[in-house]
Amino acid sequence: MNSAALITMVLAQGIVICLTGFFFYKVLTTPPANEPDSFTENDEESVRKND
């Protein structure tokens, strides 16, 4: 393998590893989204009949 091919292979693998690490870090450090609570959304509904 000549030196140009080796440099290209190492750079490609380095870029992929860096991008994978970056996005893995983003996933671990991003706070969870505020999702609405299904129970609090149903508080305003009228009381259902007990069958």
PDB file of N, CA and C in Angstrom:
ATOM      1  N   MET A   1       0.860  -1.176   0.000  1.00  0.00           N
ATOM      2  CA  MET A   1       0.000   0.000   0.000  1.00  0.00           C
ATOM      3  C   MET A   1       0.905   1.237   0.000  1.00  0.00           C
ATOM      4  N   ASN A   2       0.635   2.145  -0.912  1.00  0.00           N
ATOM      5  CA  ASN A   2       1.487   3.340  -0.955  1.00  0.00           C
ATOM      6  C   ASN A   2       1.057   4.347   0.106  1.00  0.00           C
ATOM      7  N   SER A   3       1.843   5.365   0.289  1.00  0.00           N
ATOM      8  CA  SER A   3       1.616   6.313   1.390  1.00  0.00           C
ATOM      9  C   SER A   3       0.348   7.147   1.189  1.00  0.00           C
ATOM     10  N   ALA A   4      -0.009   7.450  -0.050  1.00  0.00           N
ATOM     11  CA  ALA A   4      -1.228   8.237  -0.290  1.00  0.00           C
ATOM     12  C   ALA A   4      -2.474   7.459   0.132  1.00  0.00           C
ATOM     13  N   ALA A   5      -2.499   6.170  -0.160  1.00  0.00           N
ATOM     14  CA  ALA A   5      -3.640   5.342   0.228  1.00  0.00           C
ATOM     15  C   ALA A   5      -3.704   5.199   1.742  1.00  0.00           C
ATOM     16  N   LEU A   6      -2.574   5.058   2.377  1.00  0.00           N
ATOM     17  CA  LEU A   6      -2.540   4.936   3.831  1.00  0.00           C
ATOM     18  C   LEU A   6      -3.023   6.215   4.502  1.00  0.00           C
ATOM     19  N   ILE A   7      -2.593   7.358   4.006  1.00  0.00           N
ATOM     20  CA  ILE A   7      -3.027   8.643   4.554  1.00  0.00           C
ATOM     21  C   ILE A   7      -4.531   8.823   4.362  1.00  0.00           C
ATOM     22  N   THR A   8      -5.048   8.468   3.193  1.00  0.00           N
ATOM     23  CA  THR A   8      -6.482   8.582   2.926  1.00  0.00           C
ATOM     24  C   THR A   8      -7.289   7.675   3.857  1.00  0.00           C
ATOM     25  N   MET A   9      -6.830   6.453   4.055  1.00  0.00           N
ATOM     26  CA  MET A   9      -7.524   5.518   4.930  1.00  0.00           C
ATOM     27  C   MET A   9      -7.531   6.018   6.374  1.00  0.00           C
ATOM     28  N   VAL A  10      -6.412   6.488   6.859  1.00  0.00           N
ATOM     29  CA  VAL A  10      -6.315   6.972   8.238  1.00  0.00           C
ATOM     30  C   VAL A  10      -7.177   8.219   8.426  1.00  0.00           C
ATOM     31  N   LEU A  11      -7.170   9.126   7.468  1.00  0.00           N
ATOM     32  CA  LEU A  11      -8.006  10.322   7.570  1.00  0.00           C
ATOM     33  C   LEU A  11      -9.491   9.980   7.553  1.00  0.00           C
ATOM     34  N   ALA A  12      -9.895   9.066   6.684  1.00  0.00           N
ATOM     35  CA  ALA A  12     -11.303   8.678   6.616  1.00  0.00           C
ATOM     36  C   ALA A  12     -11.747   8.032   7.920  1.00  0.00           C
ATOM     37  N   GLN A  13     -10.942   7.131   8.461  1.00  0.00           N
ATOM     38  CA  GLN A  13     -11.296   6.490   9.721  1.00  0.00           C
ATOM     39  C   GLN A  13     -11.290   7.490  10.874  1.00  0.00           C
ATOM     40  N   GLY A  14     -10.368   8.434  10.849  1.00  0.00           N
ATOM     41  CA  GLY A  14     -10.323   9.463  11.889  1.00  0.00           C
ATOM     42  C   GLY A  14     -11.547  10.355  11.865  1.00  0.00           C
ATOM     43  N   ILE A  15     -11.985  10.734  10.674  1.00  0.00           N
ATOM     44  CA  ILE A  15     -13.170  11.579  10.554  1.00  0.00           C
ATOM     45  C   ILE A  15     -14.401  10.839  11.058  1.00  0.00           C
ATOM     46  N   VAL A  16     -14.534   9.576  10.692  1.00  0.00           N
ATOM     47  CA  VAL A  16     -15.688   8.787  11.141  1.00  0.00           C
ATOM     48  C   VAL A  16     -15.672   8.622  12.658  1.00  0.00           C
ATOM     49  N   ILE A  17     -14.519   8.362  13.233  1.00  0.00           N
ATOM     50  CA  ILE A  17     -14.412   8.200  14.683  1.00  0.00           C
ATOM     51  C   ILE A  17     -14.739   9.512  15.391  1.00  0.00           C
ATOM     52  N   CYS A  18     -14.259  10.621  14.871  1.00  0.00           N
ATOM     53  CA  CYS A  18     -14.545  11.930  15.483  1.00  0.00           C
ATOM     54  C   CYS A  18     -16.032  12.269  15.411  1.00  0.00           C
ATOM     55  N   LEU A  19     -16.646  12.029  14.269  1.00  0.00           N
ATOM     56  CA  LEU A  19     -18.082  12.306  14.148  1.00  0.00           C
ATOM     57  C   LEU A  19     -18.906  11.400  15.061  1.00  0.00           C
ATOM     58  N   THR A  20     -18.537  10.141  15.145  1.00  0.00           N
ATOM     59  CA  THR A  20     -19.237   9.221  16.037  1.00  0.00           C
ATOM     60  C   THR A  20     -19.110   9.667  17.490  1.00  0.00           C
ATOM     61  N   GLY A  21     -17.929  10.041  17.891  1.00  0.00           N
ATOM     62  CA  GLY A  21     -17.715  10.529  19.255  1.00  0.00           C
ATOM     63  C   GLY A  21     -18.483  11.800  19.543  1.00  0.00           C
ATOM     64  N   PHE A  22     -18.495  12.712  18.584  1.00  0.00           N
ATOM     65  CA  PHE A  22     -19.211  13.978  18.770  1.00  0.00           C
ATOM     66  C   PHE A  22     -20.709  13.740  18.969  1.00  0.00           C
ATOM     67  N   PHE A  23     -21.310  12.931  18.094  1.00  0.00           N
ATOM     68  CA  PHE A  23     -22.742  12.701  18.210  1.00  0.00           C
ATOM     69  C   PHE A  23     -23.087  11.850  19.427  1.00  0.00           C
ATOM     70  N   PHE A  24     -22.220  10.945  19.825  1.00  0.00           N
ATOM     71  CA  PHE A  24     -22.427  10.184  21.052  1.00  0.00           C
ATOM     72  C   PHE A  24     -22.398  11.113  22.255  1.00  0.00           C
ATOM     73  N   TYR A  25     -21.475  12.070  22.263  1.00  0.00           N
ATOM     74  CA  TYR A  25     -21.407  13.066  23.333  1.00  0.00           C
ATOM     75  C   TYR A  25     -22.669  13.920  23.362  1.00  0.00           C
ATOM     76  N   LYS A  26     -23.145  14.331  22.178  1.00  0.00           N
ATOM     77  CA  LYS A  26     -24.360  15.138  22.112  1.00  0.00           C
ATOM     78  C   LYS A  26     -25.561  14.386  22.669  1.00  0.00           C
ATOM     79  N   VAL A  27     -25.664  13.103  22.360  1.00  0.00           N
ATOM     80  CA  VAL A  27     -26.783  12.298  22.853  1.00  0.00           C
ATOM     81  C   VAL A  27     -26.730  12.189  24.372  1.00  0.00           C
ATOM     82  N   LEU A  28     -25.542  12.031  24.923  1.00  0.00           N
ATOM     83  CA  LEU A  28     -25.435  11.864  26.367  1.00  0.00           C
ATOM     84  C   LEU A  28     -25.608  13.165  27.139  1.00  0.00           C
ATOM     85  N   THR A  29     -25.333  14.307  26.526  1.00  0.00           N
ATOM     86  CA  THR A  29     -25.376  15.570  27.265  1.00  0.00           C
ATOM     87  C   THR A  29     -26.599  16.421  26.967  1.00  0.00           C
ATOM     88  N   THR A  30     -27.403  16.084  25.969  1.00  0.00           N
ATOM     89  CA  THR A  30     -28.587  16.868  25.652  1.00  0.00           C
ATOM     90  C   THR A  30     -29.661  16.583  26.691  1.00  0.00           C
ATOM     91  N   PRO A  31     -30.240  17.626  27.311  1.00  0.00           N
ATOM     92  CA  PRO A  31     -31.292  17.383  28.302  1.00  0.00           C
ATOM     93  C   PRO A  31     -32.549  16.833  27.628  1.00  0.00           C
ATOM     94  N   PRO A  32     -33.312  16.045  28.361  1.00  0.00           N
ATOM     95  CA  PRO A  32     -34.523  15.486  27.761  1.00  0.00           C
ATOM     96  C   PRO A  32     -35.538  16.580  27.450  1.00  0.00           C
ATOM     97  N   ALA A  33     -36.335  16.342  26.417  1.00  0.00           N
ATOM     98  CA  ALA A  33     -37.364  17.310  26.037  1.00  0.00           C
ATOM     99  C   ALA A  33     -38.502  17.274  27.050  1.00  0.00           C
ATOM    100  N   ASN A  34     -39.116  18.415  27.274  1.00  0.00           N
ATOM    101  CA  ASN A  34     -40.255  18.483  28.171  1.00  0.00           C
ATOM    102  C   ASN A  34     -41.481  17.954  27.454  1.00  0.00           C
ATOM    103  N   GLU A  35     -41.860  16.743  27.787  1.00  0.00           N
ATOM    104  CA  GLU A  35     -43.031  16.149  27.180  1.00  0.00           C
ATOM    105  C   GLU A  35     -44.223  16.395  28.100  1.00  0.00           C
ATOM    106  N   PRO A  36     -45.367  16.667  27.523  1.00  0.00           N
ATOM    107  CA  PRO A  36     -46.530  16.901  28.385  1.00  0.00           C
ATOM    108  C   PRO A  36     -46.939  15.618  29.106  1.00  0.00           C
ATOM    109  N   ASP A  37     -47.394  15.792  30.316  1.00  0.00           N
ATOM    110  CA  ASP A  37     -47.834  14.660  31.116  1.00  0.00           C
ATOM    111  C   ASP A  37     -49.268  14.321  30.742  1.00  0.00           C
ATOM    112  N   SER A  38     -49.516  13.082  30.383  1.00  0.00           N
ATOM    113  CA  SER A  38     -50.850  12.712  29.920  1.00  0.00           C
ATOM    114  C   SER A  38     -51.870  12.832  31.042  1.00  0.00           C
ATOM    115  N   PHE A  39     -51.461  12.659  32.288  1.00  0.00           N
ATOM    116  CA  PHE A  39     -52.411  12.758  33.390  1.00  0.00           C
ATOM    117  C   PHE A  39     -52.826  14.202  33.640  1.00  0.00           C
ATOM    118  N   THR A  40     -51.891  15.146  33.533  1.00  0.00           N
ATOM    119  CA  THR A  40     -52.262  16.538  33.772  1.00  0.00           C
ATOM    120  C   THR A  40     -53.088  17.096  32.626  1.00  0.00           C
ATOM    121  N   GLU A  41     -52.930  16.544  31.428  1.00  0.00           N
ATOM    122  CA  GLU A  41     -53.744  17.011  30.311  1.00  0.00           C
ATOM    123  C   GLU A  41     -55.196  16.568  30.455  1.00  0.00           C
ATOM    124  N   ASN A  42     -55.441  15.472  31.152  1.00  0.00           N
ATOM    125  CA  ASN A  42     -56.793  14.952  31.310  1.00  0.00           C
ATOM    126  C   ASN A  42     -57.508  15.523  32.521  1.00  0.00           C
ATOM    127  N   ASP A  43     -56.878  16.429  33.265  1.00  0.00           N
ATOM    128  CA  ASP A  43     -57.501  16.981  34.459  1.00  0.00           C
ATOM    129  C   ASP A  43     -58.747  17.798  34.149  1.00  0.00           C
ATOM    130  N   GLU A  44     -58.808  18.424  32.992  1.00  0.00           N
ATOM    131  CA  GLU A  44     -59.911  19.321  32.681  1.00  0.00           C
ATOM    132  C   GLU A  44     -61.124  18.587  32.120  1.00  0.00           C
ATOM    133  N   GLU A  45     -61.011  17.291  31.864  1.00  0.00           N
ATOM    134  CA  GLU A  45     -62.128  16.558  31.323  1.00  0.00           C
ATOM    135  C   GLU A  45     -63.178  16.332  32.417  1.00  0.00           C
ATOM    136  N   SER A  46     -64.426  16.213  31.987  1.00  0.00           N
ATOM    137  CA  SER A  46     -65.483  15.963  32.949  1.00  0.00           C
ATOM    138  C   SER A  46     -65.321  14.562  33.522  1.00  0.00           C
ATOM    139  N   VAL A  47     -65.854  14.367  34.690  1.00  0.00           N
ATOM    140  CA  VAL A  47     -65.721  13.077  35.366  1.00  0.00           C
ATOM    141  C   VAL A  47     -66.560  12.048  34.623  1.00  0.00           C
ATOM    142  N   ARG A  48     -65.968  10.898  34.347  1.00  0.00           N
ATOM    143  CA  ARG A  48     -66.659   9.847  33.600  1.00  0.00           C
ATOM    144  C   ARG A  48     -67.516   9.015  34.555  1.00  0.00           C
ATOM    145  N   LYS A  49     -68.532   8.428  33.986  1.00  0.00           N
ATOM    146  CA  LYS A  49     -69.402   7.564  34.788  1.00  0.00           C
ATOM    147  C   LYS A  49     -68.674   6.269  35.104  1.00  0.00           C
ATOM    148  N   ASN A  50     -68.920   5.747  36.303  1.00  0.00           N
ATOM    149  CA  ASN A  50     -68.359   4.460  36.683  1.00  0.00           C
ATOM    150  C   ASN A  50     -69.305   3.378  36.174  1.00  0.00           C
ATOM    151  N   ASP A  51     -68.819   2.525  35.311  1.00  0.00           N
ATOM    152  CA  ASP A  51     -69.664   1.467  34.766  1.00  0.00           C
ATOM    153  C   ASP A  51     -69.633   0.242  35.649  1.00  0.00           C
TER     154      ASP A  51
END
